[in-house]
Each structure stands twice: as C-alpha cells, then as structure tokens.
Amino acid sequence: MSKNRARALIRLGHWGRPLTIAIPYLWLGLFFLLPFVIVLQISLAEPALTQPPYTALWHWVDEGLLEIRINLMNFRMVWDDSLYASALLNSLRVAALSTLLCLLLGYPMAYAIATAPERWRVILLMLIVLPFWTSFLIRVYAWIGILKSQGPLNDLLLALGLIETPLTILHTQTAVYIGILYSYLPFMILPLYANLSRLDWSLLEAAADLGCRPFGAFLRVTLPLSAGGILAGSLLVFIPVVGEFVIPDLLGGPETLMIGKLLWTEFFSNKDWPLAAALAILLLGLLLIPFVLIQRLEQRLGGQP
Amino acid sequence: MILPFVLISLLGIAARAGADPGGTLNLYNWNDYFAEETLAGFQAKTGIRPRLDVYDANEVLEAKLFAGRSGYDLVFPTARPFAARHIQADLYRPLERERLTGLTRLDPAIMSALEDIDPGNRHLVPYLWGTSGLGIDLEKVRGALGDDADLDTWALLFDPDQAAKLASCGISLLDDPSEVFAAALVFLGKDPNRYEAADLESAAALIRAIYPHVRYIHSSQYISDLANGELCVAMGYSGDVAQAQARAEEAGKGVRIDYRLPREGAAVWTDVMAIPRDAPNPDAAHAFIDYILEPAVIAAISNAVYYANPNLEATPLLEEAVRADPGIYPSAEVMTRLFVIAEREDAEIRALNRLWTRLKSNR
C-alpha cells in the first residue's frame, strides 16, 4: 500500500464516520421529521376558507408582539367522537387478521422456496416478485373483475356446481381481505425467505438424530429461529394495512370503515385539513407502539434480526 | 435494458418541448365531459396544445385548488356549493369579459341565477347543466312492483316497502350526502335547504330504514350496472343515466332504462368554467372558454355526453333525440319543481358528512 493511499484512508476515517452517519440522519430529517412537523403544525390549526384551508399558527401583531394560536379541539374531537375510535379499532382488527392470514399462507411458501433446489429458487422468487411489475392499482382493479357477481370466479364455481346462485363477494369485508392478502403476501414471504434460507439445516438433522419427530423439530428449532423473519414480515404487512385506503375503497363496501377512508372524508369532503392531520398524528402514535414492543422483543431475542 | 427506455423518453420530452408554438393549456375536467373531437378542434383552431386531466368528484378538484399551485388553467366545478365557496376564498381570477365574445349567446336566466354566487358574472361561465333523479330499469321495476307502479316518485327509494321489493334487483344511491339528504327531505315534504336538526334526524331515520335494501352507494358505478342489468333503480345524474340508456341500447340485451324526475322535486345543478388565480396560462384559458361558447362546439358536447347546455344558439344544432329528451331538457312544468342545493356553513357540512359516514358504516 502506498503512503498516499494510506494517508487518504486515515483522512476518510476521520471524516468518514460522521459523514456516513450524517447521511441517514439527513434523510430521516428531510423526509420524515420535516413532513411530521408540517402535519403536526396543521393539526394544531383551525380550518378556514383560505388557501391553504387552515389558519396560521402565529402572526406578528405589532413590532415585537407575536401572537400564537394553538387549537387542540381537533384532538378532542377525535377523542370525543366514537366514529374515529371505531374506525381505528376496525383498521387495527383488519390489519391484525390480514397479518395472521399472510403469515399462515406466506410461511409455507417461504419455507418451500428456501428448501427448494438452488436453480428453482430464482424462478420461484421471480414468481413472487413479478406481479410488482404491474401497477398496484391495476392489480386491485383486476380483482373487481374477478370477484364481481358475473365474474370468472362465480362462473367457475357455478360451472363446478359448488354454488347455486352467484356469491356476493365484491364490496364486502371478504373482498377487502382477499385484496389485502394478495397485495401484501410478498412483503411477508420475502423477509421470511431471507431468514429461512440462512437457517442451519444441520440443526434439524441433529434434532432428528436425537429422536425428535419432524413436526416437533419444526416447532422447537425452525420456528424459534425464524422469529426474526416472522417479526419483520408481520411489521411490513401490519403497518401499511392499518392505513390502507385503496383496497377498502375499491373492493370494500360501505360497512368497511377504515381510518384511511375517514382521513379521505375529512380531507376532501369536509375540507378539514387540521382534523385529518390530527387523525394522522394519532395513527402514527398508535403504530409506534407495536414498533417499540417489537424492538424490545428483538433485544430479548439477543439482537437477532 | 433500461438505457434505451431512458433515451426514448428523453427524446419524447425533447420532441414535445419543440412542438408547442401556441403554448399548453392544462384542463382539469370531469371524466367523459367533452365530445371526442372537442380538444382536437381547439388545437386545430388555436395552435394551443390542450392537456386534460380528469376527476370524478368536486372534492378532489377543490382540494387541489385550496392547496394552491395546481398548475391548471381551467377547471369545471359545480356552481353551488363548490364554485360559490371558491369565489369566497378568492381562488379564481376575474375573467377578461371583453375577450369572451360568445357570452351573449348564453341563457340570461342561467346567467342571472349565477349572479347570486358570482355578482356581475365576473368569474364563472356556465358549461353544462343537469339534474339528479332516478335511473329506472322499466321491466324489472314493473316486475317487482306491478305494471301500474308509480315511477315518478322518490318513494321507489325512500318507501321501505317498495325499497324492500326492489332490493333483489338492485338499488343504488349517489355517494353525496347533500344530494341524498335533499332528496329524502323533499320526499318528506320538507324544504331541502332548511337544515333543522329535527328534519335532518327524520331524513336520517328514513335513510337508515331503507339502507339494508341498498346494494351500494357510489357516484358513477351505476352507469355500467344499470346498462347491464345489475341494478334496477339508481339515484343518478341525468346525463349519466342517459349514457347508461345508450349503452343498454348498444348492448341490445333488451334492457330499457328510463330517467325520471320525481314529482316531489329534484336537484338541478350547473357546472361552470373558471380560471384558477394562479393559472400558468390564463390567455389560453380565455381562448378555450371562447371556443366552448361557439354553438357548434357545445352542441357537439351535449350530443355526446347528454347534458344540457346554456347556449341558446346551440339549441337548433342539437340532435333531435337530445333536444326532445325530457330527461335532458325538462319541460317548463317540470322545471318549476326543480330546486338548487344551496351553500351551507362549514360546520353544517361537516356534521352532515360525519352523519353520512355513520349511516354508511352502520355505526
């Protein structure tokens, strides 16, 4: 190694650390903290017939006299009106059940891919990722065609003689679950696959040698070792589903009251940006709870990703 | 593999940038609200390249206007309550009326009605107008209610007995609480624009009672569903029901759709053209308004989308089927029964929207 290069490395070492740390912080500050502060500021304003449609939080009354006006009614309204609580609860329930369904369906798929022969794995992974090449919106629209009462699914079931009259699936909660399960399954499979493909399979052989049946070995070896993948996949599904708007709007019926739709109503129909912002802040706070819990859990698991 | 795509799209951008001697006009209009040749005709005439984005709800347009810097030069809101509110919030640019030579062709009655919300007609030019009534599949409804069933009444929707009988062939409501509540209020014999708490509660009770019989609530889905026989009664806009009617005839499956204006009263509304205050190209917007004011242009639009226009000189140019359709141009006698949905306080609108959300989600 030449002297110059060594010196360059030392110099980089000096500035490199703060620089590499600064970049992600800058990113977070610019694309997370700043938007958050803007939304927080709107949530403390009052709606007004101006452009933009809310009041400013402060203005200079006189030289040296700053008037600050903070409105907490939005948070109170969300708290007082049971509509918001029930929409939040329903969103959490839908997200929890969807996550569970994704896990039940995604785990065997990820397991099968991870244990498939090497040359098959690439193809199988491609099949999981390939739908992303089509726009998400178009894929959800496609489900409208599939699920409607004169659609191919009902035609098939009728032809097979499994049903007498077409099932009403579209615009029900069931359609919402189908749409979510379809759209979010890859987000469960991919982290699970990443985890399972690194599993040390000799541990299972050892378990078999010591007389453990395959199912027991799965429960006592594979499952605990893949906890990190399960957590990562569950978070990737749960968090976006809570705020999901497109799928319930297109596939759901009126009884599918989710927080995303309520946000839309407040923002568009009611032109009440402050209340919509307050709802968004509360949603964010609510979603932080599972995050913190899971981080604690991961630490207890020994920092395994 | 990516590089050629990037090159192609760059070339495309370069080509587009070079081909606009007259500049660009950014239009934001309802979906399916121009005739097929409208935009091409404008470009041929003026050399200005029109670019069209579409929306399917006034609320979406409104959110963009209130956020500011929408980038649009001309928008098409419904006059009341939307454009009225936008004028109060000073979102529109005053028109240079001397450049709009065709204004004299517009129906003075419609212009003077617009002065209520836009004194001196300084900001708004009426585009098309229509009504909100009932789209009916004649055969199915008569099958469910009998051959002598009364079809000119909101009772088809709001009488729980009739709604129950029609539930199996399909009922839909517009997803617009002010429209639905106005209809429910006139059905109850109340003033649709007086928002007394007690009246609202009785209208809400009525809607709750028929709610189990409603297949869905949506503001455009009914067009195709009426046409292919998935619905038999839809609360809908006059032109949209007429489009369903035309599609049903094209399909030739024997579905016959009729549009009725209930005798209890129905809402009439006007969509207008307005130039946002921060429009990048207001000159082009004026040119487009003047183009729309040409009788042949607006007549072609009415012929295509089945909504009535306010241009008196365009009337002779309409197709007979459009001009003579009482669903599009109601008779003078029916016109007396129509009402305009007026503006309300923001607090009232919010209360109504929240009540609507509760009703829909059954909470």
mmCIF file of C-alpha atoms in Angstrom, chain A:
data_model
loop_
_atom_site.group_PDB
_atom_site.id
_atom_site.type_symbol
_atom_site.label_atom_id
_atom_site.label_comp_id
_atom_site.label_asym_id
_atom_site.label_seq_id
_atom_site.Cartn_x
_atom_site.Cartn_y
_atom_site.Cartn_z
ATOM 1 C CA MET A 1 0.000 0.000 0.000
ATOM 2 C CA SER A 2 1.462 3.341 -0.978
ATOM 3 C CA LYS A 3 1.915 6.050 1.609
ATOM 4 C CA ASN A 4 -0.531 8.357 -0.151
ATOM 5 C CA ARG A 5 -3.318 5.843 -0.138
ATOM 6 C CA ALA A 6 -2.800 5.075 3.493
ATOM 7 C CA ARG A 7 -2.997 8.749 4.306
ATOM 8 C CA ALA A 8 -6.182 9.095 2.260
ATOM 9 C CA LEU A 9 -7.738 6.239 4.209
ATOM 10 C CA ILE A 10 -6.813 7.842 7.502
ATOM 11 C CA ARG A 11 -8.335 11.109 6.371
ATOM 12 C CA LEU A 12 -11.506 9.323 5.301
ATOM 13 C CA GLY A 13 -11.535 7.569 8.633
ATOM 14 C CA HIS A 14 -11.518 10.919 10.298
ATOM 15 C CA TRP A 15 -14.436 12.369 8.339
ATOM 16 C CA GLY A 16 -15.961 9.153 7.084
ATOM 17 C CA ARG A 17 -17.745 8.184 10.282
ATOM 18 C CA PRO A 18 -19.650 11.406 10.875
ATOM 19 C CA LEU A 19 -20.342 11.602 7.146
ATOM 20 C CA THR A 20 -21.821 8.128 6.883
ATOM 21 C CA ILE A 21 -23.894 8.706 9.993
ATOM 22 C CA ALA A 22 -24.995 12.137 8.795
ATOM 23 C CA ILE A 23 -26.469 10.859 5.535
ATOM 24 C CA PRO A 24 -29.175 8.662 7.062
ATOM 25 C CA TYR A 25 -29.947 11.327 9.660
ATOM 26 C CA LEU A 26 -30.222 13.945 6.941
ATOM 27 C CA TRP A 27 -32.532 11.604 5.025
ATOM 28 C CA LEU A 28 -34.716 10.988 8.065
ATOM 29 C CA GLY A 29 -34.754 14.684 8.918
ATOM 30 C CA LEU A 30 -35.730 15.726 5.435
ATOM 31 C CA PHE A 31 -38.242 13.018 4.605
ATOM 32 C CA PHE A 32 -39.620 12.038 7.977
ATOM 33 C CA LEU A 33 -39.118 14.740 10.608
ATOM 34 C CA LEU A 34 -39.882 17.733 8.397
ATOM 35 C CA PRO A 35 -43.152 16.324 6.982
ATOM 36 C CA PHE A 36 -44.100 15.254 10.505
ATOM 37 C CA VAL A 37 -43.585 18.781 11.836
ATOM 38 C CA ILE A 38 -45.669 20.187 8.974
ATOM 39 C CA VAL A 39 -48.514 17.754 9.678
ATOM 40 C CA LEU A 40 -48.268 18.460 13.414
ATOM 41 C CA GLN A 41 -48.484 22.180 12.717
ATOM 42 C CA ILE A 42 -51.611 21.702 10.570
ATOM 43 C CA SER A 43 -53.182 19.529 13.265
ATOM 44 C CA LEU A 44 -52.964 22.462 15.693
ATOM 45 C CA ALA A 45 -54.572 24.956 13.299
ATOM 46 C CA GLU A 46 -58.221 25.739 12.577
ATOM 47 C CA PRO A 47 -59.949 25.132 9.241
ATOM 48 C CA ALA A 48 -60.531 28.318 7.251
ATOM 49 C CA LEU A 49 -61.859 29.389 3.873
ATOM 50 C CA THR A 50 -58.425 30.412 2.602
ATOM 51 C CA GLN A 51 -55.644 28.973 0.516
ATOM 52 C CA PRO A 52 -54.353 26.745 2.114
ATOM 53 C CA PRO A 53 -57.576 25.987 4.014
ATOM 54 C CA TYR A 54 -56.300 26.394 7.599
ATOM 55 C CA THR A 55 -55.164 29.233 9.832
ATOM 56 C CA ALA A 56 -51.542 30.130 10.511
ATOM 57 C CA LEU A 57 -50.287 29.206 13.983
ATOM 58 C CA TRP A 58 -48.605 32.544 14.547
ATOM 59 C CA HIS A 59 -48.536 36.034 13.162
ATOM 60 C CA TRP A 60 -46.902 39.320 14.083
ATOM 61 C CA VAL A 61 -49.483 41.624 15.584
ATOM 62 C CA ASP A 62 -47.162 44.544 16.183
ATOM 63 C CA GLU A 63 -43.463 45.069 16.206
ATOM 64 C CA GLY A 64 -42.133 42.638 18.757
ATOM 65 C CA LEU A 65 -45.546 41.168 19.527
ATOM 66 C CA LEU A 66 -46.010 37.628 18.247
ATOM 67 C CA GLU A 67 -49.416 36.045 18.580
ATOM 68 C CA ILE A 68 -49.529 32.271 18.695
ATOM 69 C CA ARG A 69 -52.830 30.476 18.415
ATOM 70 C CA ILE A 70 -52.925 26.745 19.024
ATOM 71 C CA ASN A 71 -56.119 24.767 18.584
ATOM 72 C CA LEU A 72 -56.385 21.497 20.486
ATOM 73 C CA MET A 73 -60.013 20.887 19.553
ATOM 74 C CA ASN A 74 -59.078 18.540 16.693
ATOM 75 C CA PHE A 75 -57.558 16.034 19.067
ATOM 76 C CA ARG A 76 -60.504 16.419 21.412
ATOM 77 C CA MET A 77 -62.948 15.859 18.576
ATOM 78 C CA VAL A 78 -61.154 12.663 17.549
ATOM 79 C CA TRP A 79 -61.216 11.587 21.176
ATOM 80 C CA ASP A 80 -64.860 12.503 21.820
ATOM 81 C CA ASP A 81 -66.487 11.207 18.646
ATOM 82 C CA SER A 82 -66.759 7.435 18.752
ATOM 83 C CA LEU A 83 -66.678 7.305 14.947
ATOM 84 C CA TYR A 84 -62.927 7.781 14.918
ATOM 85 C CA ALA A 85 -62.236 5.288 17.677
ATOM 86 C CA SER A 86 -64.341 2.650 15.961
ATOM 87 C CA ALA A 87 -62.629 3.297 12.605
ATOM 88 C CA LEU A 88 -59.232 2.990 14.289
ATOM 89 C CA LEU A 89 -60.216 -0.210 16.055
ATOM 90 C CA ASN A 90 -61.622 -1.666 12.871
ATOM 91 C CA SER A 91 -58.434 -0.777 10.969
ATOM 92 C CA LEU A 92 -56.322 -2.452 13.658
ATOM 93 C CA ARG A 93 -58.539 -5.530 13.576
ATOM 94 C CA VAL A 94 -58.355 -5.800 9.792
ATOM 95 C CA ALA A 95 -54.581 -5.294 9.886
ATOM 96 C CA ALA A 96 -54.106 -7.920 12.604
ATOM 97 C CA LEU A 97 -56.214 -10.552 10.864
ATOM 98 C CA SER A 98 -54.582 -9.787 7.485
ATOM 99 C CA THR A 99 -51.142 -10.164 9.035
ATOM 100 C CA LEU A 100 -52.113 -13.501 10.530
ATOM 101 C CA LEU A 101 -53.525 -14.747 7.218
ATOM 102 C CA CYS A 102 -50.433 -13.554 5.337
ATOM 103 C CA LEU A 103 -48.269 -15.404 7.859
ATOM 104 C CA LEU A 104 -50.255 -18.639 7.623
ATOM 105 C CA LEU A 105 -50.120 -18.550 3.834
ATOM 106 C CA GLY A 106 -46.682 -16.992 3.438
ATOM 107 C CA TYR A 107 -44.728 -19.156 5.859
ATOM 108 C CA PRO A 108 -45.187 -22.458 3.991
ATOM 109 C CA MET A 109 -44.436 -20.690 0.721
ATOM 110 C CA ALA A 110 -41.242 -19.104 2.052
ATOM 111 C CA TYR A 111 -40.275 -22.446 3.599
ATOM 112 C CA ALA A 112 -40.835 -24.264 0.312
ATOM 113 C CA ILE A 113 -38.751 -21.738 -1.609
ATOM 114 C CA ALA A 114 -35.944 -21.825 0.955
ATOM 115 C CA THR A 115 -35.762 -25.625 0.791
ATOM 116 C CA ALA A 116 -36.180 -25.881 -2.996
ATOM 117 C CA PRO A 117 -33.193 -26.828 -5.182
ATOM 118 C CA GLU A 118 -30.913 -23.889 -5.939
ATOM 119 C CA ARG A 119 -31.924 -23.463 -9.588
ATOM 120 C CA TRP A 120 -35.629 -23.460 -8.727
ATOM 121 C CA ARG A 121 -35.279 -20.791 -6.074
ATOM 122 C CA VAL A 122 -34.557 -17.978 -8.502
ATOM 123 C CA ILE A 123 -37.597 -18.875 -10.585
ATOM 124 C CA LEU A 124 -39.850 -19.176 -7.544
ATOM 125 C CA LEU A 125 -38.645 -15.845 -6.163
ATOM 126 C CA MET A 126 -39.212 -14.271 -9.558
ATOM 127 C CA LEU A 127 -42.803 -15.531 -9.476
ATOM 128 C CA ILE A 128 -43.309 -13.772 -6.120
ATOM 129 C CA VAL A 129 -41.781 -10.506 -7.318
ATOM 130 C CA LEU A 130 -43.142 -10.493 -10.868
ATOM 131 C CA PRO A 131 -46.612 -9.050 -10.031
ATOM 132 C CA PHE A 132 -44.861 -5.864 -8.856
ATOM 133 C CA TRP A 133 -44.100 -5.147 -12.490
ATOM 134 C CA THR A 134 -47.767 -4.303 -12.917
ATOM 135 C CA SER A 135 -49.121 -1.233 -11.165
ATOM 136 C CA PHE A 136 -50.624 -1.955 -7.752
ATOM 137 C CA LEU A 137 -53.785 -0.044 -8.682
ATOM 138 C CA ILE A 138 -54.345 -2.105 -11.822
ATOM 139 C CA ARG A 139 -53.933 -5.346 -9.890
ATOM 140 C CA VAL A 140 -56.575 -4.236 -7.378
ATOM 141 C CA TYR A 141 -58.876 -3.219 -10.223
ATOM 142 C CA ALA A 142 -58.373 -6.674 -11.721
ATOM 143 C CA TRP A 143 -59.847 -8.167 -8.552
ATOM 144 C CA ILE A 144 -63.054 -6.187 -9.156
ATOM 145 C CA GLY A 145 -63.377 -8.060 -12.435
ATOM 146 C CA ILE A 146 -62.600 -11.412 -10.838
ATOM 147 C CA LEU A 147 -64.912 -11.061 -7.839
ATOM 148 C CA LYS A 148 -67.997 -9.412 -9.362
ATOM 149 C CA SER A 149 -71.206 -11.372 -9.462
ATOM 150 C CA GLN A 150 -70.875 -12.177 -13.186
ATOM 151 C CA GLY A 151 -67.095 -12.568 -12.983
ATOM 152 C CA PRO A 152 -64.861 -15.558 -13.681
ATOM 153 C CA LEU A 153 -64.739 -16.738 -10.047
ATOM 154 C CA ASN A 154 -68.516 -17.023 -9.789
ATOM 155 C CA ASP A 155 -68.708 -18.519 -13.290
ATOM 156 C CA LEU A 156 -66.206 -21.182 -12.275
ATOM 157 C CA LEU A 157 -67.977 -22.025 -9.013
ATOM 158 C CA LEU A 158 -71.328 -22.178 -10.818
ATOM 159 C CA ALA A 159 -69.905 -24.402 -13.561
ATOM 160 C CA LEU A 160 -68.439 -26.749 -10.968
ATOM 161 C CA GLY A 161 -71.837 -26.906 -9.316
ATOM 162 C CA LEU A 162 -70.417 -25.770 -5.970
ATOM 163 C CA ILE A 163 -72.905 -22.910 -5.686
ATOM 164 C CA GLU A 164 -76.432 -22.383 -6.995
ATOM 165 C CA THR A 165 -76.532 -18.585 -7.204
ATOM 166 C CA PRO A 166 -73.579 -16.204 -7.642
ATOM 167 C CA LEU A 167 -71.853 -15.262 -4.386
ATOM 168 C CA THR A 168 -71.759 -11.589 -3.432
ATOM 169 C CA ILE A 169 -68.080 -11.125 -2.652
ATOM 170 C CA LEU A 170 -67.329 -7.744 -4.183
ATOM 171 C CA HIS A 171 -67.972 -4.769 -1.876
ATOM 172 C CA THR A 172 -67.795 -6.875 1.256
ATOM 173 C CA GLN A 173 -65.241 -7.281 4.011
ATOM 174 C CA THR A 174 -64.235 -10.616 2.447
ATOM 175 C CA ALA A 175 -63.197 -8.883 -0.771
ATOM 176 C CA VAL A 176 -61.080 -6.479 1.270
ATOM 177 C CA TYR A 177 -59.275 -9.394 2.938
ATOM 178 C CA ILE A 178 -58.719 -11.088 -0.417
ATOM 179 C CA GLY A 179 -57.273 -7.886 -1.868
ATOM 180 C CA ILE A 180 -55.012 -7.266 1.106
ATOM 181 C CA LEU A 181 -53.831 -10.861 1.272
ATOM 182 C CA TYR A 182 -52.994 -10.841 -2.419
ATOM 183 C CA SER A 183 -51.248 -7.455 -2.365
ATOM 184 C CA TYR A 184 -49.229 -7.856 0.816
ATOM 185 C CA LEU A 185 -48.258 -11.541 0.678
ATOM 186 C CA PRO A 186 -44.870 -10.839 -0.993
ATOM 187 C CA PHE A 187 -43.960 -8.498 1.874
ATOM 188 C CA MET A 188 -44.401 -11.451 4.236
ATOM 189 C CA ILE A 189 -42.702 -14.048 2.050
ATOM 190 C CA LEU A 190 -39.539 -12.135 1.173
ATOM 191 C CA PRO A 191 -38.215 -11.437 4.709
ATOM 192 C CA LEU A 192 -39.247 -14.948 5.780
ATOM 193 C CA TYR A 193 -37.368 -16.407 2.847
ATOM 194 C CA ALA A 194 -34.291 -14.286 3.627
ATOM 195 C CA ASN A 195 -34.389 -15.635 7.167
ATOM 196 C CA LEU A 196 -35.152 -19.285 6.371
ATOM 197 C CA SER A 197 -32.558 -19.526 3.597
ATOM 198 C CA ARG A 198 -29.864 -18.765 6.165
ATOM 199 C CA LEU A 199 -31.116 -21.433 8.542
ATOM 200 C CA ASP A 200 -28.533 -24.012 9.576
ATOM 201 C CA TRP A 201 -30.288 -27.198 8.451
ATOM 202 C CA SER A 202 -27.781 -29.393 10.285
ATOM 203 C CA LEU A 203 -29.626 -28.381 13.457
ATOM 204 C CA LEU A 204 -32.660 -30.241 12.135
ATOM 205 C CA GLU A 205 -30.534 -33.276 11.365
ATOM 206 C CA ALA A 206 -29.231 -33.125 14.902
ATOM 207 C CA ALA A 207 -32.785 -32.954 16.212
ATOM 208 C CA ALA A 208 -33.729 -35.980 14.107
ATOM 209 C CA ASP A 209 -30.671 -37.860 15.317
ATOM 210 C CA LEU A 210 -31.731 -37.196 18.881
ATOM 211 C CA GLY A 211 -35.143 -38.666 18.159
ATOM 212 C CA CYS A 212 -37.260 -35.587 17.554
ATOM 213 C CA ARG A 213 -40.065 -36.035 15.044
ATOM 214 C CA PRO A 214 -40.061 -33.599 12.082
ATOM 215 C CA PHE A 215 -43.039 -31.626 13.342
ATOM 216 C CA GLY A 216 -41.539 -31.321 16.808
ATOM 217 C CA ALA A 217 -38.252 -30.229 15.292
ATOM 218 C CA PHE A 218 -40.101 -27.582 13.285
ATOM 219 C CA LEU A 219 -41.836 -26.242 16.371
ATOM 220 C CA ARG A 220 -38.752 -26.321 18.584
ATOM 221 C CA VAL A 221 -35.966 -25.454 16.123
ATOM 222 C CA THR A 222 -37.120 -23.874 12.871
ATOM 223 C CA LEU A 223 -39.926 -21.716 14.209
ATOM 224 C CA PRO A 224 -37.970 -20.048 17.041
ATOM 225 C CA LEU A 225 -35.005 -19.481 14.717
ATOM 226 C CA SER A 226 -37.222 -17.784 12.150
ATOM 227 C CA ALA A 227 -38.840 -15.453 14.711
ATOM 228 C CA GLY A 228 -36.862 -12.532 13.290
ATOM 229 C CA GLY A 229 -38.280 -13.138 9.817
ATOM 230 C CA ILE A 230 -41.804 -13.506 11.185
ATOM 231 C CA LEU A 231 -41.495 -10.203 13.038
ATOM 232 C CA ALA A 232 -40.039 -8.361 10.055
ATOM 233 C CA GLY A 233 -42.707 -9.728 7.680
ATOM 234 C CA SER A 234 -45.528 -9.019 10.121
ATOM 235 C CA LEU A 235 -44.442 -5.404 10.549
ATOM 236 C CA LEU A 236 -44.152 -4.919 6.802
ATOM 237 C CA VAL A 237 -47.726 -6.130 6.421
ATOM 238 C CA PHE A 238 -49.379 -4.762 9.565
ATOM 239 C CA ILE A 239 -48.251 -1.148 9.407
ATOM 240 C CA PRO A 240 -49.233 -0.277 5.841
ATOM 241 C CA VAL A 241 -52.511 -2.213 6.103
ATOM 242 C CA VAL A 242 -53.688 -0.103 9.070
ATOM 243 C CA GLY A 243 -53.628 2.988 6.879
ATOM 244 C CA GLU A 244 -54.654 1.211 3.673
ATOM 245 C CA PHE A 245 -57.058 3.257 1.555
ATOM 246 C CA VAL A 246 -57.099 1.930 -1.995
ATOM 247 C CA ILE A 247 -58.117 -1.673 -1.315
ATOM 248 C CA PRO A 248 -61.052 -0.962 1.042
ATOM 249 C CA ASP A 249 -62.172 1.872 -1.229
ATOM 250 C CA LEU A 250 -62.231 -0.236 -4.397
ATOM 251 C CA LEU A 251 -63.151 -3.671 -3.073
ATOM 252 C CA GLY A 252 -64.913 -2.887 0.209
ATOM 253 C CA GLY A 253 -68.499 -1.918 0.849
ATOM 254 C CA PRO A 254 -69.801 0.947 2.917
ATOM 255 C CA GLU A 255 -69.538 -1.053 6.126
ATOM 256 C CA THR A 256 -65.764 -1.312 5.704
ATOM 257 C CA LEU A 257 -64.978 1.686 7.865
ATOM 258 C CA MET A 258 -61.224 2.109 7.932
ATOM 259 C CA ILE A 259 -59.173 5.038 9.103
ATOM 260 C CA GLY A 260 -57.758 5.692 5.621
ATOM 261 C CA LYS A 261 -61.237 6.291 4.219
ATOM 262 C CA LEU A 262 -62.141 8.517 7.168
ATOM 263 C CA LEU A 263 -58.999 10.565 6.537
ATOM 264 C CA TRP A 264 -60.121 10.972 2.928
ATOM 265 C CA THR A 265 -63.543 12.207 4.008
ATOM 266 C CA GLU A 266 -62.099 14.716 6.446
ATOM 267 C CA PHE A 267 -59.552 15.967 3.930
ATOM 268 C CA PHE A 268 -61.700 16.090 0.794
ATOM 269 C CA SER A 269 -65.407 16.174 1.670
ATOM 270 C CA ASN A 270 -65.047 18.221 4.842
ATOM 271 C CA LYS A 271 -62.042 20.290 3.768
ATOM 272 C CA ASP A 272 -60.991 19.879 7.396
ATOM 273 C CA TRP A 273 -57.241 19.509 6.972
ATOM 274 C CA PRO A 274 -56.495 20.140 10.677
ATOM 275 C CA LEU A 275 -58.726 17.278 11.801
ATOM 276 C CA ALA A 276 -57.286 14.997 9.106
ATOM 277 C CA ALA A 277 -53.797 15.931 10.302
ATOM 278 C CA ALA A 278 -54.733 15.211 13.925
ATOM 279 C CA LEU A 279 -56.016 11.784 12.879
ATOM 280 C CA ALA A 280 -52.773 11.112 11.020
ATOM 281 C CA ILE A 281 -50.691 12.088 14.064
ATOM 282 C CA LEU A 282 -52.723 9.797 16.320
ATOM 283 C CA LEU A 283 -52.390 6.954 13.825
ATOM 284 C CA LEU A 284 -48.630 7.430 13.761
ATOM 285 C CA GLY A 285 -48.519 7.385 17.549
ATOM 286 C CA LEU A 286 -50.589 4.227 17.624
ATOM 287 C CA LEU A 287 -48.305 2.497 15.133
ATOM 288 C CA LEU A 288 -45.227 3.393 17.149
ATOM 289 C CA ILE A 289 -46.448 1.174 19.999
ATOM 290 C CA PRO A 290 -46.023 -2.180 18.209
ATOM 291 C CA PHE A 291 -42.714 -0.933 16.847
ATOM 292 C CA VAL A 292 -41.349 -0.234 20.309
ATOM 293 C CA LEU A 293 -42.736 -3.514 21.646
ATOM 294 C CA ILE A 294 -41.138 -5.487 18.862
ATOM 295 C CA GLN A 295 -37.820 -3.752 19.282
ATOM 296 C CA ARG A 296 -37.869 -4.745 22.952
ATOM 297 C CA LEU A 297 -38.723 -8.304 21.958
ATOM 298 C CA GLU A 298 -35.876 -8.409 19.461
ATOM 299 C CA GLN A 299 -33.435 -7.218 22.079
ATOM 300 C CA ARG A 300 -34.581 -10.004 24.349
ATOM 301 C CA LEU A 301 -34.140 -12.495 21.499
ATOM 302 C CA GLY A 302 -30.469 -11.488 21.511
ATOM 303 C CA GLY A 303 -30.405 -8.838 18.829
ATOM 304 C CA GLN A 304 -31.091 -11.312 16.047
ATOM 305 C CA PRO A 305 -32.570 -9.555 13.017
#
